[in-house]
Coordinates of C-alpha atoms in Angstrom, one line a residue:
X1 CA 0.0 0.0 0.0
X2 CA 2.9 2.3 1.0
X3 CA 4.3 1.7 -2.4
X4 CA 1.0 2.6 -4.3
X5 CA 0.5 5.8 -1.9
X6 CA 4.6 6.4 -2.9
X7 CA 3.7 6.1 -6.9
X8 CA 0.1 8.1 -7.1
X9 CA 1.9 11.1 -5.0
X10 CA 4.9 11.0 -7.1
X11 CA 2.2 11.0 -10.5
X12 CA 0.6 13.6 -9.1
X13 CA 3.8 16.1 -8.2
X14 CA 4.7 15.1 -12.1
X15 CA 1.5 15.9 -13.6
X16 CA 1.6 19.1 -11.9
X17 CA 5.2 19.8 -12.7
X18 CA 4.2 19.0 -16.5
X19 CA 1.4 21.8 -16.6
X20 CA 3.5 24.2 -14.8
X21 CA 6.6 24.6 -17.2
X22 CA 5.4 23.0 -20.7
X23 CA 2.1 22.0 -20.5
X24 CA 0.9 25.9 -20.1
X25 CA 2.0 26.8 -23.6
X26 CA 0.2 22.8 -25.2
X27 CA -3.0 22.9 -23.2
X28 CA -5.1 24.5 -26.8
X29 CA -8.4 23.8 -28.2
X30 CA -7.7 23.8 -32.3
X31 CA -4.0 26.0 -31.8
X32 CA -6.0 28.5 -29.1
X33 CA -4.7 28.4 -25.9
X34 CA -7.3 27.7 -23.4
X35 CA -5.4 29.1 -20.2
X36 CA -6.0 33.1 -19.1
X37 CA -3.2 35.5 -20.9
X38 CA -1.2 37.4 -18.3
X39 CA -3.3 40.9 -18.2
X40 CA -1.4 43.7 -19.1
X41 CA -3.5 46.6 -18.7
X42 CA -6.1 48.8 -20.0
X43 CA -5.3 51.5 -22.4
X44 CA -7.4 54.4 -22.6
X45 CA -7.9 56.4 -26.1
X46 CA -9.3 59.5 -26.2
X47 CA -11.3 60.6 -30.0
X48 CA -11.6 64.0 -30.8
X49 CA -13.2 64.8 -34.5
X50 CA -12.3 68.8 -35.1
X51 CA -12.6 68.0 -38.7
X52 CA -15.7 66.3 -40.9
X53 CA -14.7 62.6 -41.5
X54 CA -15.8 60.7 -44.9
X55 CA -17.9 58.0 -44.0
X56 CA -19.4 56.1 -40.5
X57 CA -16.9 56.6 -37.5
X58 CA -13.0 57.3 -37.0
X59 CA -13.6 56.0 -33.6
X60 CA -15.7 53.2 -34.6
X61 CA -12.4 52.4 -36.9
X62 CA -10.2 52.8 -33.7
X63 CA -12.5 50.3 -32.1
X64 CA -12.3 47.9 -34.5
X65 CA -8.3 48.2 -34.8
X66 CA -8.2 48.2 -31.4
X67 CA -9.8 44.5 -31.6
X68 CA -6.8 43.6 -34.0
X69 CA -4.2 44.8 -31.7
X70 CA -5.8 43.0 -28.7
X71 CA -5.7 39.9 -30.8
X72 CA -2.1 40.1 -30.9
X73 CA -1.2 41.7 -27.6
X74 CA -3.0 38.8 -25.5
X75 CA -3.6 40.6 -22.1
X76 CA -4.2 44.6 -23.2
X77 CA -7.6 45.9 -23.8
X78 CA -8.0 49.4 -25.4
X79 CA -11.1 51.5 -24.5
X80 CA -11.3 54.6 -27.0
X81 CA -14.3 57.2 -26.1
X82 CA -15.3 59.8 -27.7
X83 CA -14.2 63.5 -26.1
X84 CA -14.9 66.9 -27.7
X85 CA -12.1 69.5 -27.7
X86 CA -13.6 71.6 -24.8
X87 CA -14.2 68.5 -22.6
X88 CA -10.3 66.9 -23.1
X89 CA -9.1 70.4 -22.9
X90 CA -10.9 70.7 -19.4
X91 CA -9.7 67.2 -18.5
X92 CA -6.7 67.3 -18.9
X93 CA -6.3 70.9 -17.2
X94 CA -7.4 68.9 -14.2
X95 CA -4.6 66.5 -14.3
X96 CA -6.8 63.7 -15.9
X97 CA -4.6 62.2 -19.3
X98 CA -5.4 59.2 -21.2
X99 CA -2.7 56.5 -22.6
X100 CA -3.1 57.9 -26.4
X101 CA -5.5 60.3 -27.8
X102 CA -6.3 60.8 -31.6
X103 CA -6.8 64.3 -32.5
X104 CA -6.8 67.1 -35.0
X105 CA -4.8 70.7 -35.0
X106 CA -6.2 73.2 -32.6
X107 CA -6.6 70.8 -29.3
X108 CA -4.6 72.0 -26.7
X109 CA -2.9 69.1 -25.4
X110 CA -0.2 68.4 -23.1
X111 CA 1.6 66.0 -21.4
X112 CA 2.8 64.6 -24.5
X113 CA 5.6 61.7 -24.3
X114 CA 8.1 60.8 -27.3
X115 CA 6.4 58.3 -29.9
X116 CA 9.4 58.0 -32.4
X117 CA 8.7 54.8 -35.0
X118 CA 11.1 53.8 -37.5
X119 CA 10.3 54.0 -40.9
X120 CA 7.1 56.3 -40.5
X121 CA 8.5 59.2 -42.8
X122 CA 6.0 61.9 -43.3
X123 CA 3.5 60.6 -41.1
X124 CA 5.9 62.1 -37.9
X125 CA 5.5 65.5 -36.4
X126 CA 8.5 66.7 -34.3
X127 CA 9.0 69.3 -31.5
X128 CA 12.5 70.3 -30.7
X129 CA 14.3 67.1 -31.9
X130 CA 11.6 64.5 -30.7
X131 CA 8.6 63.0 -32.7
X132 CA 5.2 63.4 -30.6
X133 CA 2.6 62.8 -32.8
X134 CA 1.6 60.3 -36.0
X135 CA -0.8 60.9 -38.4
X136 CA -3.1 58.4 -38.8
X137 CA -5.3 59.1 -41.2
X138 CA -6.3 62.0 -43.4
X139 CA -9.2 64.4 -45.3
X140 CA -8.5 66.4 -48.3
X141 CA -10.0 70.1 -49.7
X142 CA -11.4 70.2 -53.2
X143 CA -13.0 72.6 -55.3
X144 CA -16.4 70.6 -56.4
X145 CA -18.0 72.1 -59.1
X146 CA -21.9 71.5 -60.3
X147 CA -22.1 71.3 -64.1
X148 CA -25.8 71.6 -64.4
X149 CA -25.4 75.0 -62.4
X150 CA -28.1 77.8 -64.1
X151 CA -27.1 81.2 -63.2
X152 CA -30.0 82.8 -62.2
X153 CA -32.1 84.8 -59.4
X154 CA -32.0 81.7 -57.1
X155 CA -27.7 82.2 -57.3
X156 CA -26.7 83.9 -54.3
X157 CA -22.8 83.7 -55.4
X158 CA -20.0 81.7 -57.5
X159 CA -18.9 79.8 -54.4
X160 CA -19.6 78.5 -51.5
X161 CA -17.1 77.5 -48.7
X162 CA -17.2 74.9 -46.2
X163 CA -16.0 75.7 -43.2
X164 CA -15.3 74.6 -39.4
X165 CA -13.9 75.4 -36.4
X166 CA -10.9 74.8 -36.7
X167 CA -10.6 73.9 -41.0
X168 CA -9.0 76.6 -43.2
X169 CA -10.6 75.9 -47.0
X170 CA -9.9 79.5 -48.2
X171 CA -6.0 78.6 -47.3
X172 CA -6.2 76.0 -49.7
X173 CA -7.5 77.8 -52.2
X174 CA -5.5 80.8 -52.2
X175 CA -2.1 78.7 -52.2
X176 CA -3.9 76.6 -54.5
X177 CA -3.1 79.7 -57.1
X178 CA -7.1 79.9 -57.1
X179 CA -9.1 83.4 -56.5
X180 CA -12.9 84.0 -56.2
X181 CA -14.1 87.5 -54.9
X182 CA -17.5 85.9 -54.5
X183 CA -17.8 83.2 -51.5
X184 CA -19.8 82.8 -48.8
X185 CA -18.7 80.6 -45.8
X186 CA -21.3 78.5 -44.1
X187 CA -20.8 76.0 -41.6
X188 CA -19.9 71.9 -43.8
X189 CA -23.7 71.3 -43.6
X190 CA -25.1 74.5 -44.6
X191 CA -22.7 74.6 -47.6
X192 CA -23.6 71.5 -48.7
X193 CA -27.4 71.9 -48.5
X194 CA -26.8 75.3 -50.6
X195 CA -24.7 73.9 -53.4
X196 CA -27.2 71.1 -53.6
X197 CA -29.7 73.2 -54.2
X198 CA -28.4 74.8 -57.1
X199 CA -27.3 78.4 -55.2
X200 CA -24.0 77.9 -56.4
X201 CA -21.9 76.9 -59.0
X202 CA -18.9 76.2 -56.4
X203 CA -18.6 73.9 -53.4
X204 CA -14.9 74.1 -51.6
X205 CA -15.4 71.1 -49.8
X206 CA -13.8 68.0 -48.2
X207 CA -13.7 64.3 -49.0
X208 CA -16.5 64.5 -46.8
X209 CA -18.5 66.3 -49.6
X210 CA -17.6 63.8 -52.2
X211 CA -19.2 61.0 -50.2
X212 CA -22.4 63.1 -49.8
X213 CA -22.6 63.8 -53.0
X214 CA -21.9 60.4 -54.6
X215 CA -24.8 59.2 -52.3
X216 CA -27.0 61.6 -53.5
X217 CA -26.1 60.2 -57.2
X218 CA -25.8 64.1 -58.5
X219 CA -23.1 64.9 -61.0
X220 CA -20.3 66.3 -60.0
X221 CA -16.7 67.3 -60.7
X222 CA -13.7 67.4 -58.4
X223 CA -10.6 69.4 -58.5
X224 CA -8.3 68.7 -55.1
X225 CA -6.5 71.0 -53.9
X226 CA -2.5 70.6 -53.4
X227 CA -1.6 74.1 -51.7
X228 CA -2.1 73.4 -48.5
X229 CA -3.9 70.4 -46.0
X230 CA -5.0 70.7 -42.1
X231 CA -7.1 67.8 -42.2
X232 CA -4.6 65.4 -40.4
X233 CA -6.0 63.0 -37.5
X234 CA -3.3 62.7 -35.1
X235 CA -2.1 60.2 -32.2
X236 CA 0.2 60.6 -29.3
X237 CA 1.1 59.2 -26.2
X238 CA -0.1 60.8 -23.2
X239 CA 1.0 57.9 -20.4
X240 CA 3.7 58.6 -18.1
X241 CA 3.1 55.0 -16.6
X242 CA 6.3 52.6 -18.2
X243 CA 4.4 49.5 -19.3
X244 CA 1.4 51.3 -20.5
X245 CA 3.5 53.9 -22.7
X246 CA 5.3 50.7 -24.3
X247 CA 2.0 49.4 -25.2
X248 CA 0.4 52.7 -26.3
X249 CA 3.4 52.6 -28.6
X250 CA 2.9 49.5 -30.0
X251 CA -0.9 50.6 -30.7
X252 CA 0.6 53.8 -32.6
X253 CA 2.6 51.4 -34.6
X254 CA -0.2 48.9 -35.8
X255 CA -2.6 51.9 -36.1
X256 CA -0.3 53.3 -38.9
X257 CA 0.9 50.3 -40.3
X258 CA 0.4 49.6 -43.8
X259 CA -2.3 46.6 -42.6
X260 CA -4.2 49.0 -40.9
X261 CA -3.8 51.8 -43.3
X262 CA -5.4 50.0 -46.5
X263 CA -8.5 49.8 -44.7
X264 CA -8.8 53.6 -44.0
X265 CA -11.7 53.5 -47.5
X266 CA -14.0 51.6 -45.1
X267 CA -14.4 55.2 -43.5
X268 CA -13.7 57.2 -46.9
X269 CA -10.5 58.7 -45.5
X270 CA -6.9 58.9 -46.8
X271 CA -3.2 57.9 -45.8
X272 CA -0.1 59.9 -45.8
X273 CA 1.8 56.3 -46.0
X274 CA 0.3 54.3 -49.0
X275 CA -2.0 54.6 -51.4
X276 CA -5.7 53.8 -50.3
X277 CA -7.7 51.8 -53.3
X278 CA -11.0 53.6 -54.1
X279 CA -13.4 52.6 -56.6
X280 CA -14.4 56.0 -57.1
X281 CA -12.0 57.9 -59.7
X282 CA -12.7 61.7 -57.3
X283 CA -11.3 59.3 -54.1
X284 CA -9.0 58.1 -55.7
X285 CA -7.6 61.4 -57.1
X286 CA -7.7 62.6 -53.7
X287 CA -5.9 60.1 -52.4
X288 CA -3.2 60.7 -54.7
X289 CA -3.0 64.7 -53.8
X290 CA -0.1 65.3 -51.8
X291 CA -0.3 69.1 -49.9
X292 CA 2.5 71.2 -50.0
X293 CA 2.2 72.8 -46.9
X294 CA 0.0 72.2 -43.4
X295 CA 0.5 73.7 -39.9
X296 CA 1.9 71.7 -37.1
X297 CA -0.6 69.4 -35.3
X298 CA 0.3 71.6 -32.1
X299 CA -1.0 74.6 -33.5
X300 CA -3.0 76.7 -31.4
X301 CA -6.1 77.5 -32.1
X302 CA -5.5 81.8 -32.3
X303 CA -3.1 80.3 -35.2
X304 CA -5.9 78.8 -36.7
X305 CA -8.1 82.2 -36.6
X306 CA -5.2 84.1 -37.7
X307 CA -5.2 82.2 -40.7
X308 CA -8.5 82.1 -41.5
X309 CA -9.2 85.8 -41.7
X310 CA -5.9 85.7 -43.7
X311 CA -7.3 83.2 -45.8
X312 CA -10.4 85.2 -47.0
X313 CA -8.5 88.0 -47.7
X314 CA -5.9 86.1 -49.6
X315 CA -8.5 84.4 -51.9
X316 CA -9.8 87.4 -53.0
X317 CA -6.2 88.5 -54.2
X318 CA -4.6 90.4 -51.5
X319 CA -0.6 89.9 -52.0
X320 CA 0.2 90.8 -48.2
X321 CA -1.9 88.3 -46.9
X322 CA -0.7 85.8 -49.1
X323 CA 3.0 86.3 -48.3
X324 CA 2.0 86.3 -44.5
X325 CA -0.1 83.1 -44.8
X326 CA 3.1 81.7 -46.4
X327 CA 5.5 82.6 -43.7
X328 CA 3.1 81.1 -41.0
X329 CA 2.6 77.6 -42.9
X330 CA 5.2 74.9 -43.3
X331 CA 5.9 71.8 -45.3
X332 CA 4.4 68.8 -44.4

């Protein structure tokens, strides 16, 4: 009996010995392990939209990449909400910061940490030697114009400009070489509705306007424009916290990898790192605009004002303002 007692205990110390240092990695059910992965961490992302998108959700998009990086990264969840400028600004005034936010210029934001990737080119944005922010993904402006336009009493003027916040369309333009005396701007919406209903001959617009339009089925015709380009969605690393800032940077990595970035049509945007495939030939000529000059994704948002009122002046021919729009731009 002693011997039988001897050989079960020694087959049981084995067995767990076994599943302690090899059988963990060969207990799986069709290659999928079936034991927990060591948690990691939650990463929080903060979306801010200060720019019309193309189509559905960037932060439905950062969702679903997020469920591609989690796939990978057994152990880290990402949790991206949705934040408007005023509401991150306040947060993080309060001391409240998230791992990585995706943003647009004119956001305030601080507590930024170094996000240098190799091999990302263009899509880098540096301050004082380091790289702090990635683009992502990207919009476009465009000067749409409606060929079955009747000039008539129901034409309040030539063009129409899109507008927001914190866009600058007539910057476009003017470096664009283009000049119109006759614009009004209305909010991206109000534009649209107005050029749609045959009040204009002119839309400056966005990719954003292109989608609209193309669901709408009217005829159209697109010029981009290659003079200048704000319409950049951003990421950067906010955590201070070690392991959570290696894994924020790992997200930034996938998220502009060229895996991720050939799925940027399923929300009708651009990249600034490959060439998107669109089936529509006005996407597709967007995609292939590159701007010559942007502002820094860091630019404040008096910069942004400043340039708009430059920009009106400018597109209606005024040389000074052109030459001080130019000094206050860079290249991308």
């Amino acid at each position: 009996m002693k011997i039988l007692r001897l050989i079960s205990g020694l087959t049981v110390i084995a067995a767990l010995l076994f599943t302690a240092f090899i059988g963990k990695d060969k207990i799986t059910d069709n290659g999928v392990s079936l034991l927990p992965a060591e948690y990691k961490g939650i990463l929080t992302l903060w979306h801010i939209d200060t720019f019309e998108g193309g189509v559905g959700s960037r932060k439905q998009f950062l969702l679903s990449v997020s469920r591609g990086f989690e796939k990978e990264n057994q152990g880290v969840l990402v949790m991206a909400m949705d934040y408007t400028v005023e509401n991150a600004e306040k947060a993080m005034s309060e001391g409240k910061f998230p791992d990585l936010i995706s943003y647009g210029a004119g956001v305030s934001v601080s507590n930024l940490q170094p996000i240098t990737l190799k091999g990302a080119g263009d899509m880098q944005t540096a301050y004082n030697g380091e790289v702090y922010a990635l683009c992502w993904c990207r919009g476009g402006y465009c000067l749409i114009e409606n060929p079955d336009f009747i000039d008539g009493k129901s034409a309040t003027g030539k063009l129409v400009v899109s507008q927001g916040k914190y866009t600058n369309p007539l910057v476009a333009f003017a470096l664009s070489e283009k000049r119109q005396a006759d614009f009004e701007i209305l909010s991206p919406i109000n534009a649209y509705i107005k050029f749609t209903a045959g009040k204009s001959k002119y839309l400056l617009g966005t990719q954003r306007d292109i989608h609209r339009l193309m669901v709408r089925g009217m005829d159209f015709t697109v010029t981009p424009l290659d003079g200048y380009n704000d319409l950049y969605q951003y990421i950067s690393i906010l955590s201070q916290d070690e392991k959570k800032a290696f894994y924020a940077r790992k997200f930034a990595a996938y998220l502009v990898s060229d895996s991720v970035q050939s799925k940027l049509n399923k929300i009708g945007m651009m990249s600034r790192s490959l060439s998107v495939e669109y089936d529509s030939p006005e996407l597709a000529l967007m995609q292939k605009t590159v701007a010559k000059s942007t502002i820094s994704a860091f630019s404040s948002k008096e910069l942004i004002g400043e340039l708009q009122n430059a920009g009106m002046l400018a597109a209606r021919g005024d040389a000074d303002e052109l030459l001080k729009i130019k000094k206050l731009v860079a290249t991308p």
